[in-house]
Amino acid sequence: MTHWNDLQQDLDTALGKPVKRRKLFGLGSLITSITGASLISAISPDQANAAARVENTPNLYVPIAEKGVASGVATLDNQSKIPAVQLPDLSATFARPSVDTDFTAGLTDRGQRLLQVREAPLTPYQFGAVTPVLTSDNTTAIAALWSKAAMAANPEIRLPAGYWNMKGPNAGNLPLVSNLKISGAGRLKTQVTIANSSMRPMFSWNNEVSGVEMNSMYLNVGGGGGDIFAPGPTGGIHASTFRSMFISQQIPNRRIWFQDNGASFIHNTFVDVEMQRTTEATVTAFHIRSTKGAANFNLFEQVRINGSNNRLTPFFYFESSLAQTFLTDWTFINLLGEQNPGGMIHAAAAFNWTLINATDEDSTVPYSADLFRFISNSSGLAPRDLTFIGCGRRGSTLAPGVYDFNVAMTGSNITLINCNPTPTSATAKVLLPPNSTIIGGRNFPQQLQGRGSPEGVVTAVRGSTWMRSDGGVRSSFYVKESGDSNTGWVAK
């Protein structure tokens, strides 16, 4: 067996100077370049420099007890890498110098730890807020909370269950910033309220923000508050989500959402949201009007709206005042309206809109305005490519000159599919462009067919037709010329 002393003597001769064992292993490239490296690998790991053992000088060798242990010397695996179990936890070394950070030890990949760093969620308790109760005033605590979040790289605010009340002239004006996440303990458990305040909005922003996520809370304005969401002249919002929310506006001349500026409103989603008024209002509840920016690709799904019998204005109003089509690709799915006699949706210059199961019911107050009204904007841009599926009015009657569906005569490609009011209400009234398409719907003229005469048998509205498969001369085609029952069919 080749001994270390013999090998070292050979290396001393070759290099012209003594080479200690520890220093030799420190020269990794040297080992691989020397032909005698195979001799080194053949040396028993139990062996060390004999003279060093005798002299008890551990700086000349590595004791076996210090290999692969804490505060010792790391070893190498069969891939010439330090095993993951021998790697120290360096998370504290890479910690940000901020008290608002925490660290999660990530997953392992090929034996090596991946470290993920994120900012800790902010909570009111970090800023000295008391436990929220019905009579508490959290104006100062919430203002500090939002100020802290606005400066964070990845801001997140979590409001526990209870009443978070803001009062006085400094209430509200909580800024929305990009990537801000705001969550409560539940839509009826965490309540944020403005009461007895100035007319400042609850939330405001004056730049283009994106990635806002708000969920699981109840927003309430009453007793002198302002709009709930109201950006400044240049405040737009993109790619933001509002989910599992209950939003209540109690001021007659204030709105839930009021954006009337030159900014954009793009790729925003409202899911499982209930919006309501508690008093009859003089303004729309949700108002988006863009004078310069786009308002495209927005979704309202599983949304309930209650206008508290507001007869003067619709619940939603949307408009792009530009000559280009910038109010495009909006979708409403399962929009349930209650007590909106002033209308559900009125829009100007809408393009490529789809409404599925958008219905309103009010059994007490007659409708004083069109349920759905789509008109041209101030630049003369007409609505087009609108599709209504399963939409309509359920309940009360329409005032004279009021329609369920009213689309400007200059509009184009309008389609109604199975849009019916309830059987107890009058036949749906529509005012549509000549090229519109109506498919199905028991309260619209239909193209019917079958055996025998329809008179006294088939119920339909005036304008419907019947093609008789067993008819003959002047008894194969019928037109419903009178009544809305099963009579009034005339053979042609």
mmCIF file with all atom_site columns, N, CA and C in Angstrom, residues 9 49 59 72 97 117 174 187 248 410 421 455 489:
data_model
loop_
_atom_site.group_PDB
_atom_site.id
_atom_site.type_symbol
_atom_site.label_atom_id
_atom_site.label_alt_id
_atom_site.label_comp_id
_atom_site.label_asym_id
_atom_site.label_entity_id
_atom_site.label_seq_id
_atom_site.pdbx_PDB_ins_code
_atom_site.Cartn_x
_atom_site.Cartn_y
_atom_site.Cartn_z
_atom_site.occupancy
_atom_site.B_iso_or_equiv
_atom_site.pdbx_formal_charge
_atom_site.auth_seq_id
_atom_site.auth_comp_id
_atom_site.auth_asym_id
_atom_site.auth_atom_id
_atom_site.pdbx_PDB_model_num
ATOM 1  N N  . GLN A 1 9   ? 6.460    12.826 -0.149  1.00 0.00 ? 9   GLN A N  1
ATOM 2  C CA . GLN A 1 9   ? 7.855    12.994 -0.521  1.00 0.00 ? 9   GLN A CA 1
ATOM 3  C C  . GLN A 1 9   ? 8.001    13.107 -2.029  1.00 0.00 ? 9   GLN A C  1
ATOM 4  N N  . ASN A 1 49  ? -1.692   12.393 8.357   1.00 0.00 ? 49  ASN A N  1
ATOM 5  C CA . ASN A 1 49  ? -0.256   12.602 8.456   1.00 0.00 ? 49  ASN A CA 1
ATOM 6  C C  . ASN A 1 49  ? 0.240    12.072 9.798   1.00 0.00 ? 49  ASN A C  1
ATOM 7  N N  . ASN A 1 59  ? -4.237   21.146 12.661  1.00 0.00 ? 59  ASN A N  1
ATOM 8  C CA . ASN A 1 59  ? -4.276   21.984 11.472  1.00 0.00 ? 59  ASN A CA 1
ATOM 9  C C  . ASN A 1 59  ? -3.603   21.320 10.288  1.00 0.00 ? 59  ASN A C  1
ATOM 10 N N  . GLY A 1 72  ? -17.963  21.144 11.773  1.00 0.00 ? 72  GLY A N  1
ATOM 11 C CA . GLY A 1 72  ? -16.838  20.345 11.320  1.00 0.00 ? 72  GLY A CA 1
ATOM 12 C C  . GLY A 1 72  ? -16.508  20.628 9.867   1.00 0.00 ? 72  GLY A C  1
ATOM 13 N N  . PRO A 1 97  ? -33.684  43.655 5.591   1.00 0.00 ? 97  PRO A N  1
ATOM 14 C CA . PRO A 1 97  ? -33.548  44.448 6.816   1.00 0.00 ? 97  PRO A CA 1
ATOM 15 C C  . PRO A 1 97  ? -34.849  45.125 7.198   1.00 0.00 ? 97  PRO A C  1
ATOM 16 N N  . VAL A 1 117 ? -38.709  33.903 -0.404  1.00 0.00 ? 117 VAL A N  1
ATOM 17 C CA . VAL A 1 117 ? -38.803  35.072 0.459   1.00 0.00 ? 117 VAL A CA 1
ATOM 18 C C  . VAL A 1 117 ? -40.058  35.840 0.096   1.00 0.00 ? 117 VAL A C  1
ATOM 19 N N  . LEU A 1 174 ? -58.637  55.755 1.488   1.00 0.00 ? 174 LEU A N  1
ATOM 20 C CA . LEU A 1 174 ? -57.645  54.689 1.593   1.00 0.00 ? 174 LEU A CA 1
ATOM 21 C C  . LEU A 1 174 ? -57.131  54.388 0.195   1.00 0.00 ? 174 LEU A C  1
ATOM 22 N N  . ARG A 1 187 ? -67.786  37.829 4.289   1.00 0.00 ? 187 ARG A N  1
ATOM 23 C CA . ARG A 1 187 ? -68.516  38.981 3.760   1.00 0.00 ? 187 ARG A CA 1
ATOM 24 C C  . ARG A 1 187 ? -69.485  39.587 4.758   1.00 0.00 ? 187 ARG A C  1
ATOM 25 N N  . SER A 1 248 ? -72.646  48.183 0.463   1.00 0.00 ? 248 SER A N  1
ATOM 26 C CA . SER A 1 248 ? -73.884  48.918 0.714   1.00 0.00 ? 248 SER A CA 1
ATOM 27 C C  . SER A 1 248 ? -73.612  50.424 0.704   1.00 0.00 ? 248 SER A C  1
ATOM 28 N N  . THR A 1 410 ? -79.520  52.521 -35.058 1.00 0.00 ? 410 THR A N  1
ATOM 29 C CA . THR A 1 410 ? -78.273  52.458 -35.825 1.00 0.00 ? 410 THR A CA 1
ATOM 30 C C  . THR A 1 410 ? -77.385  51.300 -35.390 1.00 0.00 ? 410 THR A C  1
ATOM 31 N N  . PRO A 1 421 ? -90.191  37.480 -19.964 1.00 0.00 ? 421 PRO A N  1
ATOM 32 C CA . PRO A 1 421 ? -90.622  37.891 -18.632 1.00 0.00 ? 421 PRO A CA 1
ATOM 33 C C  . PRO A 1 421 ? -91.414  36.754 -18.005 1.00 0.00 ? 421 PRO A C  1
ATOM 34 N N  . GLU A 1 455 ? -105.498 26.900 -34.818 1.00 0.00 ? 455 GLU A N  1
ATOM 35 C CA . GLU A 1 455 ? -106.566 27.685 -34.232 1.00 0.00 ? 455 GLU A CA 1
ATOM 36 C C  . GLU A 1 455 ? -107.214 26.953 -33.052 1.00 0.00 ? 455 GLU A C  1
ATOM 37 N N  . TRP A 1 489 ? -105.503 32.720 -35.346 1.00 0.00 ? 489 TRP A N  1
ATOM 38 C CA . TRP A 1 489 ? -104.717 32.179 -36.459 1.00 0.00 ? 489 TRP A CA 1
ATOM 39 C C  . TRP A 1 489 ? -105.502 32.307 -37.758 1.00 0.00 ? 489 TRP A C  1
#
